[in-house]
Short mmCIF file of C-alpha atoms in Angstrom, two decimals:
data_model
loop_
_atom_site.label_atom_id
_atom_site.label_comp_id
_atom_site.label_asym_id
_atom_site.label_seq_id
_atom_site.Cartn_x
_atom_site.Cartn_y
_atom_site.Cartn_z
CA UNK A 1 66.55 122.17 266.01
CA UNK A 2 63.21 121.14 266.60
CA UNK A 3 61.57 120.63 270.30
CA UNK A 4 61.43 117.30 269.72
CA UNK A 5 64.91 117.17 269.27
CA UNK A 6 66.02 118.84 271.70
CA UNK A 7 63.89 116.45 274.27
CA UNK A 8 65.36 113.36 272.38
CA UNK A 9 68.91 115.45 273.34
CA UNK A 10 68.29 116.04 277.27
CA UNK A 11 66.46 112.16 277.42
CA UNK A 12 70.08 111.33 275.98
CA UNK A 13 71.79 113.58 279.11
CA UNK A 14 69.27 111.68 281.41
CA UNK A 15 71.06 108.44 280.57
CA UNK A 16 74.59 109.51 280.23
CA UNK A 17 73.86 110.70 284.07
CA UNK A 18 72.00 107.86 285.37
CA UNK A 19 75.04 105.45 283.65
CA UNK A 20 77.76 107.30 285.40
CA UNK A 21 75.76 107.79 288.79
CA UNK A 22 75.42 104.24 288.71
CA UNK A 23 78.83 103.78 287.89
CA UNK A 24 80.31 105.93 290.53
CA UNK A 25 77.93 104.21 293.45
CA UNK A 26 79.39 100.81 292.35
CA UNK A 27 83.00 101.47 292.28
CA UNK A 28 82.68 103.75 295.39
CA UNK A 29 80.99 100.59 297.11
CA UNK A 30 83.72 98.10 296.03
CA UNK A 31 86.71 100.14 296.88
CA UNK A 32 85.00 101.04 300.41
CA UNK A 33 83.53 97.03 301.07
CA UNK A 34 87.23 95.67 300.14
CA UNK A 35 89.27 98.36 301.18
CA UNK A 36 87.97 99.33 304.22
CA UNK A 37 85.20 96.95 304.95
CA UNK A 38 82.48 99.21 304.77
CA UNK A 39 80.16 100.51 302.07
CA UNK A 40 77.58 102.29 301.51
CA UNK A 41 73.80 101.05 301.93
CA UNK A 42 71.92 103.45 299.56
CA UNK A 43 74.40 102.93 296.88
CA UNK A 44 73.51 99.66 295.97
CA UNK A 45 69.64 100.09 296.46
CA UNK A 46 70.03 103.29 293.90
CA UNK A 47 72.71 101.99 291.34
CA UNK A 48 69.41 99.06 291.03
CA UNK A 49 66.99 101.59 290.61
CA UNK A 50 69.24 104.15 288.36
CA UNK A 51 69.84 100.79 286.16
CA UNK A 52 66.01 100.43 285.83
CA UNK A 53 65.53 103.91 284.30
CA UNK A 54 68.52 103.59 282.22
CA UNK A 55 66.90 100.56 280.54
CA UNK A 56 63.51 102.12 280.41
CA UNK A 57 64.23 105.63 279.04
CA UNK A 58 66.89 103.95 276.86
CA UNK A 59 64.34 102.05 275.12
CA UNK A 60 62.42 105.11 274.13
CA UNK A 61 66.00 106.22 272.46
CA UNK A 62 66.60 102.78 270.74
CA UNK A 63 63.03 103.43 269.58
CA UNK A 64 63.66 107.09 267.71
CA UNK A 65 66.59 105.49 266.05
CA UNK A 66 65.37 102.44 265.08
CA UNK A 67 68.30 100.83 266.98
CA UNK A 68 65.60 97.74 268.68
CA UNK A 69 67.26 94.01 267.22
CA UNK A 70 64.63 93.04 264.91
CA UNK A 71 64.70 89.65 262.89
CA UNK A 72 64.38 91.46 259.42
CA UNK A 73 64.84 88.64 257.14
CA UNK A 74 61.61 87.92 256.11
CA UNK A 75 60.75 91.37 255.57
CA UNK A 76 63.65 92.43 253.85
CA UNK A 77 62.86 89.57 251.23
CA UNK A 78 59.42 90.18 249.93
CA UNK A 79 57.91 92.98 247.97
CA UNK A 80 57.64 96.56 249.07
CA UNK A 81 53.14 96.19 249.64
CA UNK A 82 53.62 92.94 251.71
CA UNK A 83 56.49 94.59 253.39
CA UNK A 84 54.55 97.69 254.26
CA UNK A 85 51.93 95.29 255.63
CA UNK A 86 54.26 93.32 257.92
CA UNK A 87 55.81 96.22 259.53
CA UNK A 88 52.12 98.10 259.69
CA UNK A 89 51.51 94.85 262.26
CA UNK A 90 54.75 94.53 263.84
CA UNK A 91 54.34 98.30 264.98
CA UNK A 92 50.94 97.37 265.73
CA UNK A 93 51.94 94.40 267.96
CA UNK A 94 54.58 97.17 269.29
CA UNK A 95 52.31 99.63 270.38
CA UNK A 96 49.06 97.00 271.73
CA UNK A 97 52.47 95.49 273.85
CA UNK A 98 52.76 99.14 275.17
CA UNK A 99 48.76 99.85 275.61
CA UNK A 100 48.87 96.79 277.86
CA UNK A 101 52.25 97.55 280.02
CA UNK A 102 50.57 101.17 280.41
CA UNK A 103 47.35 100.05 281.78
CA UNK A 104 48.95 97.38 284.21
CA UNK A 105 51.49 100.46 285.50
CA UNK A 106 48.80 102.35 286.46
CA UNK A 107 46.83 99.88 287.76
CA UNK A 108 49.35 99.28 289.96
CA UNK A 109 49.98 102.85 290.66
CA UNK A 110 48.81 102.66 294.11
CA UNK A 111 50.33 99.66 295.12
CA UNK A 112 54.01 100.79 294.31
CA UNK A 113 53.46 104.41 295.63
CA UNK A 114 52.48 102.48 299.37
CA UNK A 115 55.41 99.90 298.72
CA UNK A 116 58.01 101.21 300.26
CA UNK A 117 62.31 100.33 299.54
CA UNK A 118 63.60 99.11 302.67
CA UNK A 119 66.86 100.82 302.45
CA UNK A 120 66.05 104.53 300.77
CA UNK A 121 62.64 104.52 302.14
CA UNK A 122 61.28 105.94 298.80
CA UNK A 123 58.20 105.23 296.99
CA UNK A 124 58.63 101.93 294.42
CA UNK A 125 56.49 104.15 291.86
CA UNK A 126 59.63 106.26 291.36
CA UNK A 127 61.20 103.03 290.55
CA UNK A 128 58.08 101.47 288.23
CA UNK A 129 57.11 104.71 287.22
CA UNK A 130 59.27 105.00 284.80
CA UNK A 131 57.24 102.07 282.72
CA UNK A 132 54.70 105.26 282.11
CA UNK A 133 56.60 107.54 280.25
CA UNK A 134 58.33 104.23 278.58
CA UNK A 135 54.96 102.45 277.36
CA UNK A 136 53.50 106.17 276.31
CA UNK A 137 56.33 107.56 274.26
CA UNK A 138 57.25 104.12 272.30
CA UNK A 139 53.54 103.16 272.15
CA UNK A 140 53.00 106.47 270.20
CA UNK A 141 56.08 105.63 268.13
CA UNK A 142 54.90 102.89 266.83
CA UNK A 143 51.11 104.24 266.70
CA UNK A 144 52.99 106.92 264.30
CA UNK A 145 54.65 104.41 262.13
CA UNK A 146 51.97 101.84 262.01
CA UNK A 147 49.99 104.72 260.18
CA UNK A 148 53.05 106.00 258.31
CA UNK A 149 53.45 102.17 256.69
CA UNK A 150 49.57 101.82 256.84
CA UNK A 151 49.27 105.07 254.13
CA UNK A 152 52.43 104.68 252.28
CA UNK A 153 54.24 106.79 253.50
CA UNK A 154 56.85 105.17 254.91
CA UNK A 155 58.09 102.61 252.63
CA UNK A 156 61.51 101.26 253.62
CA UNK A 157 63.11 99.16 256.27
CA UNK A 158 63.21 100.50 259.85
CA UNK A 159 66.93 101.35 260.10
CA UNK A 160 68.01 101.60 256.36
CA UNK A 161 69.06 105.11 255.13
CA UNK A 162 66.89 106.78 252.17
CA UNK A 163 69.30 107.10 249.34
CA UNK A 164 68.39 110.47 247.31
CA UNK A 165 68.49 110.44 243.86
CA UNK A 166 71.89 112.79 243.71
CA UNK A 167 73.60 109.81 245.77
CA UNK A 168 73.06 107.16 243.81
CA UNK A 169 76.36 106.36 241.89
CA UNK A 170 75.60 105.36 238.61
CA UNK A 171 78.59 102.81 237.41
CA UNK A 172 79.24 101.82 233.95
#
């Protein structure tokens, strides 16, 4: 298994953690607000910020796989060279998108690492932060297969298995 894999594997672990985490806090806080009237502050501060990253890091997932909704139908209906064009801008438009959200994050770096939350007292850049790694990892994504349709190289439709010659089941 490649190092990439295996980061794609623990980002994975990240997730399944932050979606029970956040799963736990909220159930704990129901059952203690309506069976005993209380709850606990943090929980609902953190199960907000856990939800954040989930989304965030889950993009850059959905992004290895392919797994983004995508309104395919006018690509999947013209020819292979003005396909290969369309999807060389579309992952364009994906990774400018990214360039942008990456500059505005750290331009407001400073601002969220003085903001503070009022109820865990941490930093908001742990909470925004996460738009870094986000914007960097899909934005090279899509940098990579902008030039991968750009050359050739990559020819078919995000999401749509590569058949090899052995599978294909002649019928007569």
């Amino acid at each position: 298994m490649r190092l990439i894999d295996h980061f794609f594997r623990a980002l994975e672990w990240v997730l399944v953690f932050l979606l029970a985490g956040m799963t736990l806090m909220v159930f704990a806080n129901v059952v203690l607000r309506y069976g005993f009237g209380s709850g606990i502050d943090i929980s609902e501060e953190l199960s907000r910020f856990f939800f954040v990253w989930l989304i965030f890091l889950g993009a850059i997932v959905a992004m290895r796989r392919n797994m983004h909704m995508g309104f395919d139908l006018v690509v999947a209906t013209v020819s292979p060279p003005v396909r290969r064009v369309l999807l060389t801008l579309a992952n364009g438009a994906v990774m400018g998108v990214c360039i942008l959200i990456l500059v505005g994050t750290l331009q407001q770096f400073h601002v969220n690492a003085t903001n503070i939350a009022p109820v865990t007292r941490m930093p908001m850049i742990w909470v925004f932060g996460v738009l870094i790694p986000m914007s960097a990892l899909v934005g090279l994504m899509a940098g990579l297969r902008m030039l991968g349709y750009a050359t050739g190289r990559l020819t078919e439709l995000p999401g749509q298995p590569v058949a090899a010659e052995s599978e294909i089941e002649v019928h007569k």
